[in-house]
Amino acid sequence: MKLIIPKLNDPRWPFVGMFFIYTTYTILSNDFGRSFLQLFSVVLTIVSADYIYNLKFKRLNLLPLSGLITALGLSFLVFSSYVWPFIVIGLVASLAKNLIRLRGQHIFNPNNFGVVFGLTLLGDFVSTNTGRWNNQFLLTLSIVLLGALVSHRAKRLVLSVSFVLLFLIVAFIRSQLFDQNLDVLLIPMTGPIFYVYSFFHITDPITSPVRTRNQLLFALAIVLADATLRFYEVKFSLFYGLFSVHLTRAIVIECLTRLHVIPPIGRESRI
């Protein structure tokens, strides 16, 4: 059986390239405490799991490009002093993508599911790289520019830009309504990881909307979920916010489908 390799115009290839660049940076930089063994373990775990699943259940000898994106994304976002959490989180992310599905389509961003799983159940051993980024202007600028290109290629630029703008607007509204310091509310926007989240994390082509209007609504939902969680002082609110939006969105899609308001979802998201 011939190995199927996704075409070069597949919107996932730019994500692979960008994650590879920044993952390499985290390994070479002393600021992150990342090792090649951790990267290798999570890549091997997810790529192998995806490949075996596709071969056994779909009869496809397919290069698991989505699995590679998930692996690079997790190795980039997750921090641990150990190797085994990367293996566990990687396996859980792969299983979630292949087993937690709605009408044939996975409903959770595998990267996000893996991060949330690690933070929730392996909190003593796992954190995120949020606090390990130096707030370097050139690094942030490179992420924004490259992220904009990748988002545009994936037809998710509206989602990325609207999320950043809505985060700013909601922060201003919160400062006025609750008499909070605007500078404090905008601290997340000063770090490179915020823009990694905006341009690479929420823009997963399978679990984010296609239509422009729905991308705006999706961005607004994430911002409001994050603001609510921050109000209750929930740590890592951006990741938990996206997780809650994915879950809510899946429920809404299923209800609207059962009521025949929208047609059954296919390869691309409808809402």
PDB file of C-alpha atoms in Angstrom:
ATOM      1  CA  MET A   1       0.000   0.000   0.000  1.00  0.00           C
ATOM      2  CA  LYS A   2       1.498   3.304  -1.126  1.00  0.00           C
ATOM      3  CA  LEU A   3       2.081   6.003   1.470  1.00  0.00           C
ATOM      4  CA  ILE A   4      -0.279   8.940   0.902  1.00  0.00           C
ATOM      5  CA  ILE A   5       1.435  12.296   1.390  1.00  0.00           C
ATOM      6  CA  PRO A   6      -0.756  15.429   1.607  1.00  0.00           C
ATOM      7  CA  LYS A   7      -0.293  17.849  -1.283  1.00  0.00           C
ATOM      8  CA  LEU A   8       1.890  20.912  -0.831  1.00  0.00           C
ATOM      9  CA  ASN A   9      -1.147  23.205  -1.104  1.00  0.00           C
ATOM     10  CA  ASP A  10      -2.627  21.568   1.998  1.00  0.00           C
ATOM     11  CA  PRO A  11      -3.163  24.428   4.525  1.00  0.00           C
ATOM     12  CA  ARG A  12      -1.611  22.296   7.264  1.00  0.00           C
ATOM     13  CA  TRP A  13       1.905  22.383   5.813  1.00  0.00           C
ATOM     14  CA  PRO A  14       2.553  26.028   6.836  1.00  0.00           C
ATOM     15  CA  PHE A  15       1.531  25.124  10.394  1.00  0.00           C
ATOM     16  CA  VAL A  16       4.082  22.316  10.376  1.00  0.00           C
ATOM     17  CA  GLY A  17       6.777  24.684   9.132  1.00  0.00           C
ATOM     18  CA  MET A  18       6.103  27.408  11.668  1.00  0.00           C
ATOM     19  CA  PHE A  19       5.779  25.033  14.604  1.00  0.00           C
ATOM     20  CA  PHE A  20       9.024  23.350  13.570  1.00  0.00           C
ATOM     21  CA  ILE A  21      10.849  26.693  13.519  1.00  0.00           C
ATOM     22  CA  TYR A  22       9.616  27.803  16.925  1.00  0.00           C
ATOM     23  CA  THR A  23       9.986  24.362  18.475  1.00  0.00           C
ATOM     24  CA  THR A  24      13.601  24.312  17.337  1.00  0.00           C
ATOM     25  CA  TYR A  25      14.014  27.714  18.961  1.00  0.00           C
ATOM     26  CA  THR A  26      12.678  26.427  22.284  1.00  0.00           C
ATOM     27  CA  ILE A  27      15.116  23.504  22.208  1.00  0.00           C
ATOM     28  CA  LEU A  28      18.143  25.641  21.375  1.00  0.00           C
ATOM     29  CA  SER A  29      17.237  28.385  23.854  1.00  0.00           C
ATOM     30  CA  ASN A  30      18.226  27.971  27.493  1.00  0.00           C
ATOM     31  CA  ASP A  31      15.105  29.863  28.600  1.00  0.00           C
ATOM     32  CA  PHE A  32      12.717  26.975  27.955  1.00  0.00           C
ATOM     33  CA  GLY A  33      14.353  23.939  29.522  1.00  0.00           C
ATOM     34  CA  ARG A  34      13.262  21.859  26.556  1.00  0.00           C
ATOM     35  CA  SER A  35      15.145  18.740  25.459  1.00  0.00           C
ATOM     36  CA  PHE A  36      15.318  16.930  22.150  1.00  0.00           C
ATOM     37  CA  LEU A  37      14.182  13.740  23.912  1.00  0.00           C
ATOM     38  CA  GLN A  38      10.946  15.433  24.977  1.00  0.00           C
ATOM     39  CA  LEU A  39      10.315  16.580  21.406  1.00  0.00           C
ATOM     40  CA  PHE A  40      11.153  13.160  19.988  1.00  0.00           C
ATOM     41  CA  SER A  41       8.921  11.344  22.489  1.00  0.00           C
ATOM     42  CA  VAL A  42       5.809  13.411  21.801  1.00  0.00           C
ATOM     43  CA  VAL A  43       6.316  13.335  18.019  1.00  0.00           C
ATOM     44  CA  LEU A  44       6.856   9.569  18.017  1.00  0.00           C
ATOM     45  CA  THR A  45       3.830   8.981  20.268  1.00  0.00           C
ATOM     46  CA  ILE A  46       1.313  11.054  18.322  1.00  0.00           C
ATOM     47  CA  VAL A  47       2.538  10.296  14.813  1.00  0.00           C
ATOM     48  CA  SER A  48       2.615   6.560  15.558  1.00  0.00           C
ATOM     49  CA  ALA A  49      -0.835   6.602  17.180  1.00  0.00           C
ATOM     50  CA  ASP A  50      -2.359   8.538  14.268  1.00  0.00           C
ATOM     51  CA  TYR A  51      -0.672   6.353  11.666  1.00  0.00           C
ATOM     52  CA  ILE A  52      -1.848   3.123  13.318  1.00  0.00           C
ATOM     53  CA  TYR A  53      -5.402   4.456  13.727  1.00  0.00           C
ATOM     54  CA  ASN A  54      -5.622   5.530  10.070  1.00  0.00           C
ATOM     55  CA  LEU A  55      -4.193   2.232   8.856  1.00  0.00           C
ATOM     56  CA  LYS A  56      -6.341  -0.025  11.053  1.00  0.00           C
ATOM     57  CA  PHE A  57      -9.680   1.777  11.067  1.00  0.00           C
ATOM     58  CA  LYS A  58      -9.611   3.817   7.847  1.00  0.00           C
ATOM     59  CA  ARG A  59      -7.446   1.522   5.735  1.00  0.00           C
ATOM     60  CA  LEU A  60      -5.288   4.513   4.796  1.00  0.00           C
ATOM     61  CA  ASN A  61      -1.504   4.429   4.614  1.00  0.00           C
ATOM     62  CA  LEU A  62      -1.442   8.149   5.337  1.00  0.00           C
ATOM     63  CA  LEU A  63       1.328  10.463   6.467  1.00  0.00           C
ATOM     64  CA  PRO A  64      -0.230  11.811   9.699  1.00  0.00           C
ATOM     65  CA  LEU A  65       0.278  15.510   9.047  1.00  0.00           C
ATOM     66  CA  SER A  66      -2.333  16.553  11.595  1.00  0.00           C
ATOM     67  CA  GLY A  67      -0.639  14.374  14.179  1.00  0.00           C
ATOM     68  CA  LEU A  68       2.693  16.032  13.439  1.00  0.00           C
ATOM     69  CA  ILE A  69       1.117  19.474  13.954  1.00  0.00           C
ATOM     70  CA  THR A  70      -0.343  18.342  17.270  1.00  0.00           C
ATOM     71  CA  ALA A  71       2.998  16.912  18.394  1.00  0.00           C
ATOM     72  CA  LEU A  72       5.003  20.013  17.484  1.00  0.00           C
ATOM     73  CA  GLY A  73       2.368  22.264  19.022  1.00  0.00           C
ATOM     74  CA  LEU A  74       2.369  20.375  22.316  1.00  0.00           C
ATOM     75  CA  SER A  75       6.158  20.241  22.503  1.00  0.00           C
ATOM     76  CA  PHE A  76       6.102  23.972  21.935  1.00  0.00           C
ATOM     77  CA  LEU A  77       3.395  24.921  24.450  1.00  0.00           C
ATOM     78  CA  VAL A  78       3.879  22.419  27.275  1.00  0.00           C
ATOM     79  CA  PHE A  79       6.628  22.593  29.874  1.00  0.00           C
ATOM     80  CA  SER A  80       7.726  19.762  32.147  1.00  0.00           C
ATOM     81  CA  SER A  81      10.964  18.651  33.744  1.00  0.00           C
ATOM     82  CA  TYR A  82      10.164  15.081  32.731  1.00  0.00           C
ATOM     83  CA  VAL A  83       9.757  13.154  29.497  1.00  0.00           C
ATOM     84  CA  TRP A  84       6.794  10.938  30.408  1.00  0.00           C
ATOM     85  CA  PRO A  85       4.186  13.765  30.572  1.00  0.00           C
ATOM     86  CA  PHE A  86       4.829  14.485  26.899  1.00  0.00           C
ATOM     87  CA  ILE A  87       4.106  10.848  26.060  1.00  0.00           C
ATOM     88  CA  VAL A  88       0.911  10.763  28.137  1.00  0.00           C
ATOM     89  CA  ILE A  89      -0.378  14.113  26.881  1.00  0.00           C
ATOM     90  CA  GLY A  90       0.485  13.207  23.308  1.00  0.00           C
ATOM     91  CA  LEU A  91      -1.380   9.913  23.511  1.00  0.00           C
ATOM     92  CA  VAL A  92      -4.423  11.564  25.094  1.00  0.00           C
ATOM     93  CA  ALA A  93      -4.474  14.289  22.420  1.00  0.00           C
ATOM     94  CA  SER A  94      -4.337  11.683  19.656  1.00  0.00           C
ATOM     95  CA  LEU A  95      -7.059   9.545  21.226  1.00  0.00           C
ATOM     96  CA  ALA A  96      -9.269  12.602  21.748  1.00  0.00           C
ATOM     97  CA  LYS A  97      -8.976  13.539  18.085  1.00  0.00           C
ATOM     98  CA  ASN A  98      -9.786  10.056  16.849  1.00  0.00           C
ATOM     99  CA  LEU A  99     -12.380   8.974  19.412  1.00  0.00           C
ATOM    100  CA  ILE A 100     -14.217  12.111  20.610  1.00  0.00           C
ATOM    101  CA  ARG A 101     -16.058  12.899  17.411  1.00  0.00           C
ATOM    102  CA  LEU A 102     -19.364  14.379  16.336  1.00  0.00           C
ATOM    103  CA  ARG A 103     -20.845  13.074  13.095  1.00  0.00           C
ATOM    104  CA  GLY A 104     -17.431  11.948  11.916  1.00  0.00           C
ATOM    105  CA  GLN A 105     -15.521  15.119  12.827  1.00  0.00           C
ATOM    106  CA  HIS A 106     -13.431  15.694  15.936  1.00  0.00           C
ATOM    107  CA  ILE A 107     -14.759  18.553  18.020  1.00  0.00           C
ATOM    108  CA  PHE A 108     -11.748  19.519  20.130  1.00  0.00           C
ATOM    109  CA  ASN A 109      -8.546  21.090  18.916  1.00  0.00           C
ATOM    110  CA  PRO A 110      -6.110  18.229  19.731  1.00  0.00           C
ATOM    111  CA  ASN A 111      -3.427  20.690  20.835  1.00  0.00           C
ATOM    112  CA  ASN A 112      -5.834  22.426  23.159  1.00  0.00           C
ATOM    113  CA  PHE A 113      -7.239  19.162  24.505  1.00  0.00           C
ATOM    114  CA  GLY A 114      -3.742  17.915  25.307  1.00  0.00           C
ATOM    115  CA  VAL A 115      -2.746  21.145  27.049  1.00  0.00           C
ATOM    116  CA  VAL A 116      -5.965  21.261  29.095  1.00  0.00           C
ATOM    117  CA  PHE A 117      -5.607  17.592  30.045  1.00  0.00           C
ATOM    118  CA  GLY A 118      -2.037  18.168  31.208  1.00  0.00           C
ATOM    119  CA  LEU A 119      -2.843  21.310  33.183  1.00  0.00           C
ATOM    120  CA  THR A 120      -5.888  19.724  34.831  1.00  0.00           C
ATOM    121  CA  LEU A 121      -4.746  16.204  35.683  1.00  0.00           C
ATOM    122  CA  LEU A 122      -0.961  16.494  35.608  1.00  0.00           C
ATOM    123  CA  GLY A 123      -0.688  19.936  37.155  1.00  0.00           C
ATOM    124  CA  ASP A 124       2.090  18.889  39.535  1.00  0.00           C
ATOM    125  CA  PHE A 125       4.299  17.933  36.602  1.00  0.00           C
ATOM    126  CA  VAL A 126       3.092  20.145  33.752  1.00  0.00           C
ATOM    127  CA  SER A 127       2.795  23.853  33.044  1.00  0.00           C
ATOM    128  CA  THR A 128       2.820  25.993  29.919  1.00  0.00           C
ATOM    129  CA  ASN A 129       5.659  27.950  28.413  1.00  0.00           C
ATOM    130  CA  THR A 130       3.806  31.227  28.971  1.00  0.00           C
ATOM    131  CA  GLY A 131       6.156  32.535  31.639  1.00  0.00           C
ATOM    132  CA  ARG A 132       9.283  31.358  29.838  1.00  0.00           C
ATOM    133  CA  TRP A 133       9.050  33.727  26.901  1.00  0.00           C
ATOM    134  CA  ASN A 134      11.123  36.855  26.962  1.00  0.00           C
ATOM    135  CA  ASN A 135       8.941  39.715  25.793  1.00  0.00           C
ATOM    136  CA  GLN A 136      11.202  40.509  22.863  1.00  0.00           C
ATOM    137  CA  PHE A 137       9.742  42.867  20.291  1.00  0.00           C
ATOM    138  CA  LEU A 138      11.456  41.267  17.282  1.00  0.00           C
ATOM    139  CA  LEU A 139      10.378  37.780  18.325  1.00  0.00           C
ATOM    140  CA  THR A 140       6.797  38.934  18.806  1.00  0.00           C
ATOM    141  CA  LEU A 141       6.851  40.748  15.468  1.00  0.00           C
ATOM    142  CA  SER A 142       8.135  37.655  13.668  1.00  0.00           C
ATOM    143  CA  ILE A 143       5.360  35.545  15.193  1.00  0.00           C
ATOM    144  CA  VAL A 144       2.709  38.069  14.144  1.00  0.00           C
ATOM    145  CA  LEU A 145       4.005  38.382  10.574  1.00  0.00           C
ATOM    146  CA  LEU A 146       4.555  34.673  10.009  1.00  0.00           C
ATOM    147  CA  GLY A 147       1.341  33.876  11.848  1.00  0.00           C
ATOM    148  CA  ALA A 148      -0.597  36.249   9.612  1.00  0.00           C
ATOM    149  CA  LEU A 149       0.768  34.486   6.528  1.00  0.00           C
ATOM    150  CA  VAL A 150      -0.112  31.056   7.896  1.00  0.00           C
ATOM    151  CA  SER A 151      -3.591  32.166   9.013  1.00  0.00           C
ATOM    152  CA  HIS A 152      -4.215  33.723   5.613  1.00  0.00           C
ATOM    153  CA  ARG A 153      -3.147  30.503   3.901  1.00  0.00           C
ATOM    154  CA  ALA A 154      -5.531  28.557   6.132  1.00  0.00           C
ATOM    155  CA  LYS A 155      -8.295  31.139   5.517  1.00  0.00           C
ATOM    156  CA  ARG A 156      -8.418  31.968   9.217  1.00  0.00           C
ATOM    157  CA  LEU A 157      -6.886  35.457   9.217  1.00  0.00           C
ATOM    158  CA  VAL A 158     -10.223  37.034  10.155  1.00  0.00           C
ATOM    159  CA  LEU A 159     -10.366  34.766  13.199  1.00  0.00           C
ATOM    160  CA  SER A 160      -6.853  35.679  14.357  1.00  0.00           C
ATOM    161  CA  VAL A 161      -7.140  39.430  13.845  1.00  0.00           C
ATOM    162  CA  SER A 162     -10.650  39.673  15.287  1.00  0.00           C
ATOM    163  CA  PHE A 163      -9.550  37.740  18.372  1.00  0.00           C
ATOM    164  CA  VAL A 164      -6.699  40.179  19.040  1.00  0.00           C
ATOM    165  CA  LEU A 165      -8.921  43.231  18.503  1.00  0.00           C
ATOM    166  CA  LEU A 166     -11.811  41.845  20.550  1.00  0.00           C
ATOM    167  CA  PHE A 167      -9.460  40.936  23.383  1.00  0.00           C
ATOM    168  CA  LEU A 168      -8.342  44.570  23.439  1.00  0.00           C
ATOM    169  CA  ILE A 169     -11.914  45.896  23.317  1.00  0.00           C
ATOM    170  CA  VAL A 170     -13.210  43.567  26.032  1.00  0.00           C
ATOM    171  CA  ALA A 171     -10.240  44.431  28.242  1.00  0.00           C
ATOM    172  CA  PHE A 172     -11.118  48.123  27.896  1.00  0.00           C
ATOM    173  CA  ILE A 173     -14.782  47.432  28.722  1.00  0.00           C
ATOM    174  CA  ARG A 174     -13.762  45.405  31.783  1.00  0.00           C
ATOM    175  CA  SER A 175     -11.534  48.229  32.977  1.00  0.00           C
ATOM    176  CA  GLN A 176     -14.458  50.654  32.786  1.00  0.00           C
ATOM    177  CA  LEU A 177     -17.121  48.391  34.274  1.00  0.00           C
ATOM    178  CA  PHE A 178     -15.089  46.937  37.119  1.00  0.00           C
ATOM    179  CA  ASP A 179     -12.635  49.783  37.692  1.00  0.00           C
ATOM    180  CA  GLN A 180      -9.675  47.549  36.858  1.00  0.00           C
ATOM    181  CA  ASN A 181      -6.270  48.693  35.689  1.00  0.00           C
ATOM    182  CA  LEU A 182      -6.226  48.472  31.894  1.00  0.00           C
ATOM    183  CA  ASP A 183      -2.463  47.950  31.812  1.00  0.00           C
ATOM    184  CA  VAL A 184      -2.847  44.865  33.991  1.00  0.00           C
ATOM    185  CA  LEU A 185      -5.648  43.492  31.819  1.00  0.00           C
ATOM    186  CA  LEU A 186      -3.489  43.896  28.722  1.00  0.00           C
ATOM    187  CA  ILE A 187      -0.446  42.095  30.146  1.00  0.00           C
ATOM    188  CA  PRO A 188      -1.242  38.873  28.211  1.00  0.00           C
ATOM    189  CA  MET A 189      -0.911  40.836  24.960  1.00  0.00           C
ATOM    190  CA  THR A 190       2.664  41.854  25.741  1.00  0.00           C
ATOM    191  CA  GLY A 191       4.096  38.346  25.396  1.00  0.00           C
ATOM    192  CA  PRO A 192       4.847  36.360  22.221  1.00  0.00           C
ATOM    193  CA  ILE A 193       2.824  33.376  23.439  1.00  0.00           C
ATOM    194  CA  PHE A 194      -0.394  35.423  23.117  1.00  0.00           C
ATOM    195  CA  TYR A 195       0.213  35.766  19.386  1.00  0.00           C
ATOM    196  CA  VAL A 196       1.190  32.122  19.043  1.00  0.00           C
ATOM    197  CA  TYR A 197      -2.205  31.383  20.574  1.00  0.00           C
ATOM    198  CA  SER A 198      -3.951  33.889  18.287  1.00  0.00           C
ATOM    199  CA  PHE A 199      -2.394  32.861  14.980  1.00  0.00           C
ATOM    200  CA  PHE A 200      -1.498  29.184  15.466  1.00  0.00           C
ATOM    201  CA  HIS A 201      -3.580  27.701  18.287  1.00  0.00           C
ATOM    202  CA  ILE A 202      -7.179  28.790  17.741  1.00  0.00           C
ATOM    203  CA  THR A 203      -6.922  28.577  13.947  1.00  0.00           C
ATOM    204  CA  ASP A 204      -6.933  24.786  13.620  1.00  0.00           C
ATOM    205  CA  PRO A 205      -8.652  24.333  10.209  1.00  0.00           C
ATOM    206  CA  ILE A 206     -10.841  21.418  11.331  1.00  0.00           C
ATOM    207  CA  THR A 207     -12.126  22.807  14.637  1.00  0.00           C
ATOM    208  CA  SER A 208     -12.571  26.469  13.690  1.00  0.00           C
ATOM    209  CA  PRO A 209     -15.274  27.990  11.454  1.00  0.00           C
ATOM    210  CA  VAL A 210     -14.887  28.599   7.732  1.00  0.00           C
ATOM    211  CA  ARG A 211     -17.282  31.485   7.160  1.00  0.00           C
ATOM    212  CA  THR A 212     -16.168  35.018   7.989  1.00  0.00           C
ATOM    213  CA  ARG A 213     -19.172  35.830  10.175  1.00  0.00           C
ATOM    214  CA  ASN A 214     -18.751  32.654  12.152  1.00  0.00           C
ATOM    215  CA  GLN A 215     -15.040  33.308  12.629  1.00  0.00           C
ATOM    216  CA  LEU A 216     -15.964  36.645  14.217  1.00  0.00           C
ATOM    217  CA  LEU A 217     -18.484  34.951  16.507  1.00  0.00           C
ATOM    218  CA  PHE A 218     -15.976  32.228  17.369  1.00  0.00           C
ATOM    219  CA  ALA A 219     -13.355  34.832  18.292  1.00  0.00           C
ATOM    220  CA  LEU A 220     -15.883  36.738  20.413  1.00  0.00           C
ATOM    221  CA  ALA A 221     -16.895  33.547  22.217  1.00  0.00           C
ATOM    222  CA  ILE A 222     -13.273  32.742  23.087  1.00  0.00           C
ATOM    223  CA  VAL A 223     -12.633  36.276  24.338  1.00  0.00           C
ATOM    224  CA  LEU A 224     -15.773  36.271  26.500  1.00  0.00           C
ATOM    225  CA  ALA A 225     -14.989  32.811  27.883  1.00  0.00           C
ATOM    226  CA  ASP A 226     -11.466  33.937  28.721  1.00  0.00           C
ATOM    227  CA  ALA A 227     -12.729  37.150  30.362  1.00  0.00           C
ATOM    228  CA  THR A 228     -15.208  35.176  32.475  1.00  0.00           C
ATOM    229  CA  LEU A 229     -12.544  32.737  33.634  1.00  0.00           C
ATOM    230  CA  ARG A 230     -10.127  35.576  34.397  1.00  0.00           C
ATOM    231  CA  PHE A 231     -12.837  37.275  36.464  1.00  0.00           C
ATOM    232  CA  TYR A 232     -12.946  34.147  38.630  1.00  0.00           C
ATOM    233  CA  GLU A 233      -9.125  34.049  38.678  1.00  0.00           C
ATOM    234  CA  VAL A 234      -8.824  30.781  36.764  1.00  0.00           C
ATOM    235  CA  LYS A 235      -5.231  30.134  35.698  1.00  0.00           C
ATOM    236  CA  PHE A 236      -4.468  29.391  32.041  1.00  0.00           C
ATOM    237  CA  SER A 237      -7.839  30.903  31.125  1.00  0.00           C
ATOM    238  CA  LEU A 238      -7.040  31.177  27.413  1.00  0.00           C
ATOM    239  CA  PHE A 239      -6.650  27.417  27.068  1.00  0.00           C
ATOM    240  CA  TYR A 240      -9.666  26.601  29.224  1.00  0.00           C
ATOM    241  CA  GLY A 241     -11.665  29.259  27.390  1.00  0.00           C
ATOM    242  CA  LEU A 242     -11.026  27.679  23.992  1.00  0.00           C
ATOM    243  CA  PHE A 243     -11.858  24.242  25.393  1.00  0.00           C
ATOM    244  CA  SER A 244     -15.216  25.474  26.731  1.00  0.00           C
ATOM    245  CA  VAL A 245     -16.024  27.156  23.412  1.00  0.00           C
ATOM    246  CA  HIS A 246     -15.293  23.948  21.490  1.00  0.00           C
ATOM    247  CA  LEU A 247     -17.587  21.996  23.797  1.00  0.00           C
ATOM    248  CA  THR A 248     -20.384  24.581  23.599  1.00  0.00           C
ATOM    249  CA  ARG A 249     -20.025  24.858  19.834  1.00  0.00           C
ATOM    250  CA  ALA A 250     -20.345  21.097  19.421  1.00  0.00           C
ATOM    251  CA  ILE A 251     -23.540  21.078  21.496  1.00  0.00           C
ATOM    252  CA  VAL A 252     -25.000  23.978  19.482  1.00  0.00           C
ATOM    253  CA  ILE A 253     -24.144  22.308  16.163  1.00  0.00           C
ATOM    254  CA  GLU A 254     -25.731  19.038  17.260  1.00  0.00           C
ATOM    255  CA  CYS A 255     -28.911  20.773  18.462  1.00  0.00           C
ATOM    256  CA  LEU A 256     -29.261  22.837  15.271  1.00  0.00           C
ATOM    257  CA  THR A 257     -28.632  19.752  13.154  1.00  0.00           C
ATOM    258  CA  ARG A 258     -31.275  17.733  14.988  1.00  0.00           C
ATOM    259  CA  LEU A 259     -33.726  20.625  14.539  1.00  0.00           C
ATOM    260  CA  HIS A 260     -32.844  20.702  10.805  1.00  0.00           C
ATOM    261  CA  VAL A 261     -31.762  24.331  11.071  1.00  0.00           C
ATOM    262  CA  ILE A 262     -28.402  23.505   9.481  1.00  0.00           C
ATOM    263  CA  PRO A 263     -27.309  20.521   7.352  1.00  0.00           C
ATOM    264  CA  PRO A 264     -25.112  17.822   8.903  1.00  0.00           C
ATOM    265  CA  ILE A 265     -21.504  18.940   9.227  1.00  0.00           C
ATOM    266  CA  GLY A 266     -19.035  17.644   6.700  1.00  0.00           C
ATOM    267  CA  ARG A 267     -15.344  18.143   6.166  1.00  0.00           C
ATOM    268  CA  GLU A 268     -15.562  21.847   6.900  1.00  0.00           C
ATOM    269  CA  SER A 269     -17.154  23.489   9.906  1.00  0.00           C
ATOM    270  CA  ARG A 270     -20.524  25.098   9.263  1.00  0.00           C
ATOM    271  CA  ILE A 271     -20.870  27.262  12.338  1.00  0.00           C
TER     272      ILE A 271
END
